[in-house]
Coordinates of C-alpha atoms and ligand atoms in Angstrom, one line a residue:
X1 CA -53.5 9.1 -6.5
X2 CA -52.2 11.7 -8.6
X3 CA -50.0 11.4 -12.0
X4 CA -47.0 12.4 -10.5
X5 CA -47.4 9.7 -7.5
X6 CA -48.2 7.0 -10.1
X7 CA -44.7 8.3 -12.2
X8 CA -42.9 7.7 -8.9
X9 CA -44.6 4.5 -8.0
X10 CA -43.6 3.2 -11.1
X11 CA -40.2 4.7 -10.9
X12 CA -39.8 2.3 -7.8
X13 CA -41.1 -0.5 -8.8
X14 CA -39.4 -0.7 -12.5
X15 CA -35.5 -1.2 -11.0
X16 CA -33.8 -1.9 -14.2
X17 CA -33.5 0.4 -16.6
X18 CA -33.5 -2.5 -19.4
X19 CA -37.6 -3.3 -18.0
X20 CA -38.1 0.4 -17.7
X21 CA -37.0 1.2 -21.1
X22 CA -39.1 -1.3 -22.4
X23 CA -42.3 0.1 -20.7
X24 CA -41.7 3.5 -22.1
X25 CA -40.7 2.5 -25.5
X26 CA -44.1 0.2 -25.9
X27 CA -46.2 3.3 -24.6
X28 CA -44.9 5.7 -26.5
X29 CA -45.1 3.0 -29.8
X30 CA -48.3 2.4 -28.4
X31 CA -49.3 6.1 -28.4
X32 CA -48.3 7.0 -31.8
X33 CA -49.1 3.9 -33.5
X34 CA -52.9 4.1 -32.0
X35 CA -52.9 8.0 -33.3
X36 CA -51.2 6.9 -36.8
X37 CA -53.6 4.6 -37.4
X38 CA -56.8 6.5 -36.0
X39 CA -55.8 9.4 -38.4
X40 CA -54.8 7.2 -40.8
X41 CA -58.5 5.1 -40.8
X42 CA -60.3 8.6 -40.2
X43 CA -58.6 10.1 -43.3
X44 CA -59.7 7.1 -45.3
X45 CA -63.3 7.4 -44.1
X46 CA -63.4 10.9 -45.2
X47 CA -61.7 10.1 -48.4
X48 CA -63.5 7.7 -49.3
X49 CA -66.7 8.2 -47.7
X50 CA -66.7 11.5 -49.8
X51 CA -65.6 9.6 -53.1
X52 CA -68.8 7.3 -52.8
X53 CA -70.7 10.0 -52.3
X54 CA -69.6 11.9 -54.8
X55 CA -70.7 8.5 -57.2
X56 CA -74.0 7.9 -55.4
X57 CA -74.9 11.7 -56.2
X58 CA -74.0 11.0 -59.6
X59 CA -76.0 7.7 -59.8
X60 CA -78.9 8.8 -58.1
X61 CA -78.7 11.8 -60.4
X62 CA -78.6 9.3 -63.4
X63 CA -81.7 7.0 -62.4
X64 CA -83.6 10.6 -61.9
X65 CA -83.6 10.6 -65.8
X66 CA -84.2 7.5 -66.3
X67 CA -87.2 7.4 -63.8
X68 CA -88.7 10.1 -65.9
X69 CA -89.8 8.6 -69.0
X70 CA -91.1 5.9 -66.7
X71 CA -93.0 8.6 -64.0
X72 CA -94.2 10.3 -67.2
X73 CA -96.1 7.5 -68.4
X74 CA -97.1 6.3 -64.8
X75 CA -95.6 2.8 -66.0
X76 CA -95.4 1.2 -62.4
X77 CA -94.2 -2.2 -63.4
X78 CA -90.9 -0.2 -65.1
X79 CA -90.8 2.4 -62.1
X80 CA -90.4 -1.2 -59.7
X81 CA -87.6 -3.0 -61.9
X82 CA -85.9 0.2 -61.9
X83 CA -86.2 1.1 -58.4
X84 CA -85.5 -3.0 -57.6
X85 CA -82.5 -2.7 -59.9
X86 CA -81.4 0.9 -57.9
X87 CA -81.7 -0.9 -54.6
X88 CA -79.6 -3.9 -56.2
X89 CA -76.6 -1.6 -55.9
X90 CA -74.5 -2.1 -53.5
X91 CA -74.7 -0.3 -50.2
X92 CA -77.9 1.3 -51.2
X93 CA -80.7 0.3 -48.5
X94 CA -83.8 2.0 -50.0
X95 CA -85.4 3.9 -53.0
X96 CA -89.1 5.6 -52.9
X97 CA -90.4 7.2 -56.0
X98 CA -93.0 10.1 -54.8
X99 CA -94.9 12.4 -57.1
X100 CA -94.1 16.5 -56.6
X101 CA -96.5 16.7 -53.5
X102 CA -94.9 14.1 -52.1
X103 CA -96.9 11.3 -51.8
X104 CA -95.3 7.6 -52.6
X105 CA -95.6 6.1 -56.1
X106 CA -93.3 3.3 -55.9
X107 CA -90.6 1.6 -53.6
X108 CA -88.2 -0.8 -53.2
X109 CA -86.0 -2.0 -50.2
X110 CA -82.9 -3.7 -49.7
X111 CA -84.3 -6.5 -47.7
X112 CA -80.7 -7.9 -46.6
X113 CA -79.1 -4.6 -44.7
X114 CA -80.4 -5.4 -41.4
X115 CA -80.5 -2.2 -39.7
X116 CA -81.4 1.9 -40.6
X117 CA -77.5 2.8 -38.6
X118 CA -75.3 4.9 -40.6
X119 CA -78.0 5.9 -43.4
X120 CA -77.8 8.6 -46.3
X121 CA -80.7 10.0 -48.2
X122 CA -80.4 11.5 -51.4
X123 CA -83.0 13.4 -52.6
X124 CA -83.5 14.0 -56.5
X125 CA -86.1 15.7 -58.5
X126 CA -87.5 13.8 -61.3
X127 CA -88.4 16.2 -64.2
X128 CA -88.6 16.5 -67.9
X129 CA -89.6 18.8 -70.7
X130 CA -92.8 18.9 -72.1
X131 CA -91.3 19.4 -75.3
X132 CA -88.0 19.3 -76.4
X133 CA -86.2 22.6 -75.7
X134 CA -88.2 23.4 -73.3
X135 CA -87.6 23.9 -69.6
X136 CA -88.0 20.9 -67.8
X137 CA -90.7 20.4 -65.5
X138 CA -90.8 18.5 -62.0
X139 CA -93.1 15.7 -61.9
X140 CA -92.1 13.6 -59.1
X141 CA -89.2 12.9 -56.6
X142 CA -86.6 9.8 -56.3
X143 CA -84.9 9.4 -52.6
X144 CA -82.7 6.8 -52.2
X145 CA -81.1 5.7 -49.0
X146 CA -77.4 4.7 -49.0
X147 CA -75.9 3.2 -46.0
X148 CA -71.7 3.2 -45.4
X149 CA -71.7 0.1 -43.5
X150 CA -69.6 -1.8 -45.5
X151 CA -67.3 1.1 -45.4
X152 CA -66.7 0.7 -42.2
X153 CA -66.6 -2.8 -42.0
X154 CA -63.6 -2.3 -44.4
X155 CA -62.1 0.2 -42.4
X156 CA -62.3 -2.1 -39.4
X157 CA -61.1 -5.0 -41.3
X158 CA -58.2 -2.6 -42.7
X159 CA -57.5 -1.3 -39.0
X160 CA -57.4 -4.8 -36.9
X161 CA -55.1 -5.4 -39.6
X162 CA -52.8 -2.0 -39.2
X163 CA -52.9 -3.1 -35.7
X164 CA -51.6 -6.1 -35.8
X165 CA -48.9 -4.9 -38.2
X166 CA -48.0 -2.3 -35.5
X167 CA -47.4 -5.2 -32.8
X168 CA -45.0 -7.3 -35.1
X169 CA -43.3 -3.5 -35.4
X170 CA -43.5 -2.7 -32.1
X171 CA -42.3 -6.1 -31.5
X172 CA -39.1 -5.9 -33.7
X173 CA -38.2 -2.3 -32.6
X174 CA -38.4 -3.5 -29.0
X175 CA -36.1 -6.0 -30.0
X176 CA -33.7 -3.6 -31.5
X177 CA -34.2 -0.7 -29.0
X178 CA -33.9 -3.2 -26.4
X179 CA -30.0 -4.7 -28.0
X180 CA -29.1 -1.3 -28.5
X181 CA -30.1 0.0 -25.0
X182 CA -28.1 -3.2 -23.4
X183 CA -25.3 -2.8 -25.4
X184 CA -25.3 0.8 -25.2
X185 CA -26.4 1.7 -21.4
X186 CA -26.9 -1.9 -19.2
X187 CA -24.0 -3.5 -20.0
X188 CA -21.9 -0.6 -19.2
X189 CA -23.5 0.5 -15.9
X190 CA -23.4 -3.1 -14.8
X191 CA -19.8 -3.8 -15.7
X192 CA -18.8 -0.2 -13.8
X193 CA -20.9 -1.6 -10.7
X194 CA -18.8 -4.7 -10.7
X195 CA -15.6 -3.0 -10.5
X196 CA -17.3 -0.2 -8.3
X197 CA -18.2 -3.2 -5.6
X198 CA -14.8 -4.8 -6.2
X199 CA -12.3 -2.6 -7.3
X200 CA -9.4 -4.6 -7.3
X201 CA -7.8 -7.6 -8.0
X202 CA -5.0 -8.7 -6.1
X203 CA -2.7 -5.4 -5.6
X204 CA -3.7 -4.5 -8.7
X205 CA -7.4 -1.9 -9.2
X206 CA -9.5 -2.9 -11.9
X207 CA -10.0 -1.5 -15.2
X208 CA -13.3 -1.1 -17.1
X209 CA -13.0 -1.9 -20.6
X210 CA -15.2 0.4 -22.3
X211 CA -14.8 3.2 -24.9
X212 CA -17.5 5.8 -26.1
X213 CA -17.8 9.2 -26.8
X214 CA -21.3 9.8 -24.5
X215 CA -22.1 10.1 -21.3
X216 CA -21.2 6.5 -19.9
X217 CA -18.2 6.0 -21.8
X218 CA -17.0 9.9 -19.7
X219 CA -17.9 8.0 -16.2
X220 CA -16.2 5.0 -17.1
X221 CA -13.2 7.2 -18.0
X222 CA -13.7 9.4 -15.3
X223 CA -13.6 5.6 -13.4
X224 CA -10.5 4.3 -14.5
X225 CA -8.9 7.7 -14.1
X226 CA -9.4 7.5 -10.3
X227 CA -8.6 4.0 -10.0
X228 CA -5.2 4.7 -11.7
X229 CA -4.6 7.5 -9.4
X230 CA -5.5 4.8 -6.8
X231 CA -3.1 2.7 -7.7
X232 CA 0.0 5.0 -7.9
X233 CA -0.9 6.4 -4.3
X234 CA -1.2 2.7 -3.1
X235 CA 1.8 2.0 -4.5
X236 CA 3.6 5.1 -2.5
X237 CA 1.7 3.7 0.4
X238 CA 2.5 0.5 0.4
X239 CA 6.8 1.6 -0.6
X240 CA 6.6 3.9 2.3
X241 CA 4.8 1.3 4.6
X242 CA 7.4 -1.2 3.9
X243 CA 10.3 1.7 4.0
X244 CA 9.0 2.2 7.7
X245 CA 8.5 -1.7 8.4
X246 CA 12.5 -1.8 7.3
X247 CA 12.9 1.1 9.1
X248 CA 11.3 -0.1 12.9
X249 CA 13.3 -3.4 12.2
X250 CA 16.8 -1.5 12.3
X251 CA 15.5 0.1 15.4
X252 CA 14.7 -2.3 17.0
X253 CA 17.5 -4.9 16.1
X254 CA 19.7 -1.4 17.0
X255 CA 17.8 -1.1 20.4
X256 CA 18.0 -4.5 21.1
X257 CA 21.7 -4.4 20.3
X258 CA 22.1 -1.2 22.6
X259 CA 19.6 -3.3 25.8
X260 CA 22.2 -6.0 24.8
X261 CA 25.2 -3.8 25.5
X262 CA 23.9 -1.6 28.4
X263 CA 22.9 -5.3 30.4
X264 CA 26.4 -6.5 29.3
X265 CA 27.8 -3.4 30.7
X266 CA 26.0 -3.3 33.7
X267 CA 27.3 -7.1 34.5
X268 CA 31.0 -6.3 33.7
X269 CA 29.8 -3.4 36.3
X270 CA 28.6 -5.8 38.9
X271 CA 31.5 -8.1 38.1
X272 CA 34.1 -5.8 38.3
X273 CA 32.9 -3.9 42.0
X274 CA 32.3 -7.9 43.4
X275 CA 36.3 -8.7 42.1
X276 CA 37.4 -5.5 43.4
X277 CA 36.0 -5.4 46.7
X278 CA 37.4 -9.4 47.5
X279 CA 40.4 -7.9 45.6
X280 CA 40.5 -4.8 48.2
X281 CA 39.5 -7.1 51.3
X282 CA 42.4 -9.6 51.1
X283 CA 44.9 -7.0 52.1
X284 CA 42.8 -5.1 54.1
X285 CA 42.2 -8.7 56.1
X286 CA 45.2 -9.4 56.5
X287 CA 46.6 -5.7 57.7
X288 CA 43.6 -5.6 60.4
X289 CA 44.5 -9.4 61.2
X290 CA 48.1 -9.3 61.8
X291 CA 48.0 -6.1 64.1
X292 CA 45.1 -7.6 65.6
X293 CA 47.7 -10.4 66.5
X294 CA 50.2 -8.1 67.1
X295 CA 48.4 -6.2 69.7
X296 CA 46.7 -9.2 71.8
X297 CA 49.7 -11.9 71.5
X298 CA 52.6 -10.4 74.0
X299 CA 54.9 -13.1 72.8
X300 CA 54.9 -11.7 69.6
X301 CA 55.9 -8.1 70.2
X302 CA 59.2 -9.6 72.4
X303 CA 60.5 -11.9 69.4
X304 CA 62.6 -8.6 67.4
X305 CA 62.5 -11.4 64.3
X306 CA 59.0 -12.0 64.2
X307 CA 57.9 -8.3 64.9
X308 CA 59.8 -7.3 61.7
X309 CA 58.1 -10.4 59.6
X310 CA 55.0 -9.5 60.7
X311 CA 55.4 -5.5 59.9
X312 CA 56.9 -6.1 56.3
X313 CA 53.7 -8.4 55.7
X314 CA 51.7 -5.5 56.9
X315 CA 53.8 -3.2 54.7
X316 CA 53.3 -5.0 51.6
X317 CA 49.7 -5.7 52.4
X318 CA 49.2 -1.4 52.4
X319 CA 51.4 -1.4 49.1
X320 CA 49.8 -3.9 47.5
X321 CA 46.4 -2.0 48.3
X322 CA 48.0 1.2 47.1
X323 CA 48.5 0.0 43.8
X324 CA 45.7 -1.8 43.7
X325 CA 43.7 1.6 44.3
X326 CA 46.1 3.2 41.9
X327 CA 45.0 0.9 39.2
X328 CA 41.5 0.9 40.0
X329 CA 41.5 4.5 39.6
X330 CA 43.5 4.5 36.4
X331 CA 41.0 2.2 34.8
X332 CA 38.1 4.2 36.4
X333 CA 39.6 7.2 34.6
X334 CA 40.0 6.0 31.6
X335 CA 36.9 4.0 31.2
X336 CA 35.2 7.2 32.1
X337 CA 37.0 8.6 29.4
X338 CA 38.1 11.4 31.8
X339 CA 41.9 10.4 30.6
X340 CA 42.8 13.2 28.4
X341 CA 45.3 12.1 25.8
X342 CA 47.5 14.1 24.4
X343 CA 49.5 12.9 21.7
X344 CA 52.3 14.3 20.7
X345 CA 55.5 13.2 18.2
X346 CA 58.2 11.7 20.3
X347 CA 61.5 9.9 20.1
X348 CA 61.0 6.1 21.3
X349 CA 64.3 5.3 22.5
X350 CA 64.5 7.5 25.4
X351 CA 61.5 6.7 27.0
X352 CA 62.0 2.8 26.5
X353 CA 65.6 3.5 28.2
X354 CA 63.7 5.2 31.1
X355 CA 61.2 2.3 31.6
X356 CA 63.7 -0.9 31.2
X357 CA 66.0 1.4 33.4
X358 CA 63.1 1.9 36.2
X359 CA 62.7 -2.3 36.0
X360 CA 66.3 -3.2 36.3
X361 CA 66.2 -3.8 39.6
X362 CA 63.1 -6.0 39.6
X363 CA 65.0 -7.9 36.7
X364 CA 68.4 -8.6 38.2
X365 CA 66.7 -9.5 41.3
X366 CA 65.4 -12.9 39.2
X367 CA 68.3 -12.6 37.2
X368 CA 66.5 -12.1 34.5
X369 CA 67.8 -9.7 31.5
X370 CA 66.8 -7.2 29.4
X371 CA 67.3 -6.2 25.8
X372 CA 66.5 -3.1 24.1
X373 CA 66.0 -3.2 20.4
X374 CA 65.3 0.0 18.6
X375 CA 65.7 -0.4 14.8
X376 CA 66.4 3.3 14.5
X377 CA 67.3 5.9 17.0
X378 CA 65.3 8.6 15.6
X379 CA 62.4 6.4 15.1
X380 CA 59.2 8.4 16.2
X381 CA 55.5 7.7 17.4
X382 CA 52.4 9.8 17.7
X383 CA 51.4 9.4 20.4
X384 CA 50.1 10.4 24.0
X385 CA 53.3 10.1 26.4
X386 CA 52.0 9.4 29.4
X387 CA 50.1 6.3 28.3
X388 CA 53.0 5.2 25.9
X389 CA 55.4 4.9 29.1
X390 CA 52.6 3.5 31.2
X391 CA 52.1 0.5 28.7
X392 CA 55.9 -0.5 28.1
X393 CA 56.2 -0.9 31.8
X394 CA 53.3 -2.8 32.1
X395 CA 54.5 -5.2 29.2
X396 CA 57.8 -5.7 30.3
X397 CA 57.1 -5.7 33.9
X398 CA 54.8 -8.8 33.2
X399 CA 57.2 -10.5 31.2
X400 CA 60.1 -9.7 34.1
X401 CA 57.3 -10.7 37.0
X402 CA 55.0 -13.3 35.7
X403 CA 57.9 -14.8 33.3
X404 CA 60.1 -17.3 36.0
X405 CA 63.8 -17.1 36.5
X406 CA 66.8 -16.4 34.4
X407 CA 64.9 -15.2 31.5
X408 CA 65.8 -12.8 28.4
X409 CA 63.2 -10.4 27.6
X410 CA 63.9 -8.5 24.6
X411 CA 61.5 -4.9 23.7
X412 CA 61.6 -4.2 20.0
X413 CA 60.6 -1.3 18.3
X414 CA 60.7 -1.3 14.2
X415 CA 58.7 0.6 11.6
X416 CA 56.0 -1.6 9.6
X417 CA 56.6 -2.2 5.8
X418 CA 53.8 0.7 4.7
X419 CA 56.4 3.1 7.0
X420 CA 53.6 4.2 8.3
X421 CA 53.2 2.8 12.1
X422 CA 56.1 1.3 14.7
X423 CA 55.5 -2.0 15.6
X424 CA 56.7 -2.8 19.4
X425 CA 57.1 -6.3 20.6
X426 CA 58.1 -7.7 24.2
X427 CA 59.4 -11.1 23.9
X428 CA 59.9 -13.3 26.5
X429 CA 61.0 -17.2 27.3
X430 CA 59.3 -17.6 30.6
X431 CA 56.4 -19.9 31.8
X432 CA 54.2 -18.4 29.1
X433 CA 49.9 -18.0 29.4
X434 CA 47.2 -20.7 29.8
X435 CA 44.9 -20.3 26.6
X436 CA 41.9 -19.1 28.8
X437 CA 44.3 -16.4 29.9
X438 CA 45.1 -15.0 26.7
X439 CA 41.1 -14.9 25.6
X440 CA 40.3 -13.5 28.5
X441 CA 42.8 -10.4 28.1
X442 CA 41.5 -7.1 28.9
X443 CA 39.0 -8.3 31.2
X444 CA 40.1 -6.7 35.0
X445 CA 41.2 -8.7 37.6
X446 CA 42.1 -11.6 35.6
X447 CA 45.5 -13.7 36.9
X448 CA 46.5 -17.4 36.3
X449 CA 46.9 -17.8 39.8
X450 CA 45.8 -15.5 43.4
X451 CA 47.5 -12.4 42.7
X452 CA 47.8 -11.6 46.2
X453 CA 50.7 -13.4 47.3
X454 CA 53.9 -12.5 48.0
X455 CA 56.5 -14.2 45.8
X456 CA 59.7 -15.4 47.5
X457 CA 61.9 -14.5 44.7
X458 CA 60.8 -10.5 44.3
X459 CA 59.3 -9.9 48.0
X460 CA 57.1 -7.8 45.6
X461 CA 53.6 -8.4 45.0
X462 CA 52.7 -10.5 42.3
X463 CA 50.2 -7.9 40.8
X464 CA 46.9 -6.3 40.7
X465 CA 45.1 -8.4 37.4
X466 CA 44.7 -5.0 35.8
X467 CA 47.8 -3.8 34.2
X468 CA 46.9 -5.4 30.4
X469 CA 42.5 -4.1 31.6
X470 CA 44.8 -0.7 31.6
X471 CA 46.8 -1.4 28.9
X472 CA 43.9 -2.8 26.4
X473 CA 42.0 0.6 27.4
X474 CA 44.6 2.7 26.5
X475 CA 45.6 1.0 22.9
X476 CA 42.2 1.4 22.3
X477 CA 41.8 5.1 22.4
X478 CA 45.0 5.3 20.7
X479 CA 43.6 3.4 18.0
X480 CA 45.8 0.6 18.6
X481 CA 45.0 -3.5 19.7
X482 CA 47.2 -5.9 21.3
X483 CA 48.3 -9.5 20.1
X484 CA 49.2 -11.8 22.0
X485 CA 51.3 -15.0 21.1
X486 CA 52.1 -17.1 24.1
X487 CA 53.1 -20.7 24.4
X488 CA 53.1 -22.7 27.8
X489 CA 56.5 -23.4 28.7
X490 CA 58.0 -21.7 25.5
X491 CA 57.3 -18.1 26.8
X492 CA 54.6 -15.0 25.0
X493 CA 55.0 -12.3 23.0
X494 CA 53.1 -9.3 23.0
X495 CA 53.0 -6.7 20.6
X496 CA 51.0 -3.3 19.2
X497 CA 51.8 -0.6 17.2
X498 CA 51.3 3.2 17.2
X499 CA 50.9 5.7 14.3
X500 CA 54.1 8.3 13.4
X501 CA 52.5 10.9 12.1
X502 CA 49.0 12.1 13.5
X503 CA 46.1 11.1 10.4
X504 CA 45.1 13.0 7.8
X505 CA 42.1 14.0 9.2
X506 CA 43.5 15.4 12.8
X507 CA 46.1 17.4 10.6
X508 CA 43.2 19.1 8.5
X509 CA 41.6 19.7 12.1
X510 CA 44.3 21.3 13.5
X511 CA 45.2 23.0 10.5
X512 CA 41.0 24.3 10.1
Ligands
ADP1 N1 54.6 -12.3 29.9 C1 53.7 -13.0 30.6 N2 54.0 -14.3 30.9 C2 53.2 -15.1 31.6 N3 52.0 -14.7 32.1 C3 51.7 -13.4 31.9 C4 52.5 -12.5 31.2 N4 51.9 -11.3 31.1 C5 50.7 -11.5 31.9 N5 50.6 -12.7 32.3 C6 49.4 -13.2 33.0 O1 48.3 -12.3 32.9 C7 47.8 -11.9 34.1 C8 47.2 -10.6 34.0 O2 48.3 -9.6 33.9 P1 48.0 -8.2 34.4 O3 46.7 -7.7 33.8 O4 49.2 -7.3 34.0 O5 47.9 -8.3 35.9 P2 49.0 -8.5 37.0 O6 50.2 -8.2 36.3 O7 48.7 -7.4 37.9 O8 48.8 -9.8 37.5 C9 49.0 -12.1 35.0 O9 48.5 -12.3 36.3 C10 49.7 -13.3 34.5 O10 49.2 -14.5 35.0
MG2 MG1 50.9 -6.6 35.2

């Protein structure tokens, strides 16, 4: 396996950086410590080793002389005290006295240093002068063996000793390295990986609490940067999510509203064509019945009397159907907003002369009577005509028809207390309306009683059930509702009013 598999092993296998750290940090301590104190023993060996030497050269040097006098003389008891006392020395092993040929005159060993390992000779010649002054002559040799076994033993001693000193260091500055790396590096890293896995809490995203100026302390900015922009963009999110939410639940309450309206208009629909074609087949039953009658019953056609009872029945079944088409048609036209308006400024009184004029007959014929009161002669609406005129009659001709006998029904006209609109009022003391009656107002085809018979006091039909449908309908695109007050037995009174003067806003219109 090669070195750079092993690094990549190890990379694997170490997974926190805390262990990791550790490894390195006691290698490398390891490393250096083991070379410190190598050098460190190897420079004292040298040092020393030389400085020992350097005194055994001198010693050896120093017994030379003092062997001499002995060697001179061939004294052998002094030569083996001296030598004995040499060998005494510490770390010397060995000393042999030899004359200058070589041969052995004396010894002496150090009988306790065990093995020859690690041995020195010295080698000194012995000499002295005949005479003094005179040049020295050699007469013998000393060589003494000197052994640094104790040296190293020392050094040894010293270096197991070093050693250990290095583990309690190595020790103490893992502890410290190991502090400073978690405070410095895991802690960090391990907080950022919590807020990495769960970055927020609640709504809100997580912070890291961490300041420094290196490496980590620029991710963990860089961090809480981002999860800042986070949260603003969450926070649009989540305004616009709930902006939209609002947004869907106005739609929908609006489209249900509209489904709402469209069924409801769709039944009024329904309603309205199954009253109107009963409404259209009465008449029409009775027109196809009586000349049915007419034609197959001979008896009939003889009696001059009943002949003319039975046409006028079929005359006012065909008018009753005319108006009853007429009004259908109105109400179609107007519903379909196909009525064009067009208001206009116009005197009041006239027209309300034209239409209690056009009902007098219809009146007098129940002796009923009617009053005209117009507060002001030049008194003035806005409005469209056709539709004005078509309303009064209607109004009146109800209060005239469906009133009873002998009645007074007063139409009033005055201007409201802003001066702004005209109230008009029809007043009468008749029979007045059931309260279902007046709710139901506006709806077509609505009557207190069949509509479709032909009162005895008017010979005129008794009405379609759509005059106030057309009347409702046409206040309402003239801006204008009706009220209706009406007592049973006591009589009703219906009023409205109508603008004078067009609004503001159709002026600037017409004006732009
Ligand atoms: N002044 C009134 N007094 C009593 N009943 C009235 C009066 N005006 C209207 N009504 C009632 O309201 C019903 C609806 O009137 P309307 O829509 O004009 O239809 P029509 O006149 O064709 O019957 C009438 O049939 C009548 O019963
Ligand atoms: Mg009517």
């Amino acid at each position: 396996m090669s070195v750079l598999e092993q690094f990549a092993r190890f990379n694997r296998s170490t997974t926190s950086i805390q262990r990791r750290f550790s490894l390195l940090f006691s290698l490398a301590f390891f490393l250096f410590s083991s070379v410190f104190i190598a050098g460190f023993a190897w420079f004292k060996y040298e040092n020393e080793g030389a400085r020992k030497m350097e005194r055994f050269n001198d010693f050896v040097t120093a017994q030379s002389n003092v062997l001499a006098d002995s060697l001179w003389h061939l004294d052998h008891d002094r030569l083996d005290v001296i030598l004995k006392a040499i060998v005494a020395e510490q770390g010397i092993v060995g000393a042999t006295v030899t004359d200058e040929f070589g041969a052995t005159l004396a010894f002496a060993e150090d009988g306790e240093n065990p093995d020859g390992s690690a041995q020195i000779s010295v080698m000194r010649d012995i000499a002295i002068a005949a005479t003094p002054g005179e040049k020295p002559a050699v007469i013998g040799k000393l060589n003494v063996t000197y052994t640094n076994v104790e040296l190293i033993d020392e050094l040894r001693r010293s270096t197991i000793l070093e050693m250990g000193f290095a583990a309690v260091l190595l020790l103490g500055g893992l502890g410290i390295a190991g502090f400073v790396n978690r405070r410095t590096i895991v802690t960090p890293i391990r907080n950022l990986a919590a807020a990495v896995n769960n970055p927020r809490r609640g709504h809100e995203r997580v912070r890291v609490d961490w300041e420094a100026k290196d490496e980590i302390g620029t991710l963990i900015e860089a961090f809480n940067r981002m999860q800042e922009i986070e949260q603003l963009g969450e926070a649009k999110l989540t305004e616009a999510r709930d902006r939209l939410e609002e947004r869907v639940r106005e739609r929908t309450a609006e489209l249900a509203k509209a489904v709402e309206d469209a069924e409801q208009a769709n039944r009024t629909k329904s309603d309205f064509l199954a009253s109107m074609s009963h409404e259209l087949r009465t008449p029409l039953n009775a027109i196809s019945g009586i000349s049915e009658m007419l034609m197959v019953v001979d008896s009939l056609r003889t009696d001059q009397a009943k002949l003319i009872e039975y046409l006028g029945d079929i005359r006012f079944s065909s008018q009753h159907l005319n108006s009853l088409v007429d009004d259908v048609l109105d109400l179609a036209k107007i519903e379909a907003g196909h009525l064009e308006l067009e208001p206009e400024i116009f005197l009041i009184a006239p027209v309300a002369g034209d239409v209690v004029k056009s009902l007098m007959v219809t009146a007098e014929r129940q002796s009923t009577t009617v009053k005209t009161e117009i507060g002001d002669t030049a008194l003035a609406v806005f409005a469209d005509k056709r539709a004005f005129r078509q309303i009064l009659l209607n109004l009146v001709n109800n209060a005239i028809r469906h009133g009873g006998r002998n009645l007074l029904v007063t139409l009033s006209a005055h201007l409201t207390a802003d001066g702004e609109k005209v109230r008009f009022t029809v007043e009468d003391n008749g029979q007045g309306m059931p309260e279902e009656m007046i709710r139901a107002i506006g709806q077509p085809f609505i009557h207190s009683h069949t509509p479709y018979i032909r009162s005895a006091a008017t010979e005129d039909t008794q009405g379609t059930g759509l005059g106030l449908s057309i009347v409702t309908e046409l206040l309402k695109a003239s801006e204008g509702a009706l009220e209706v007050n009406s007592e049973i037995g006591k009589g009703t009174t219906i009023s409205f009013t109508l603008p004078v003067t067009p609004k503001v806003t159709d002026r600037q219109t017409t004006l732009n």
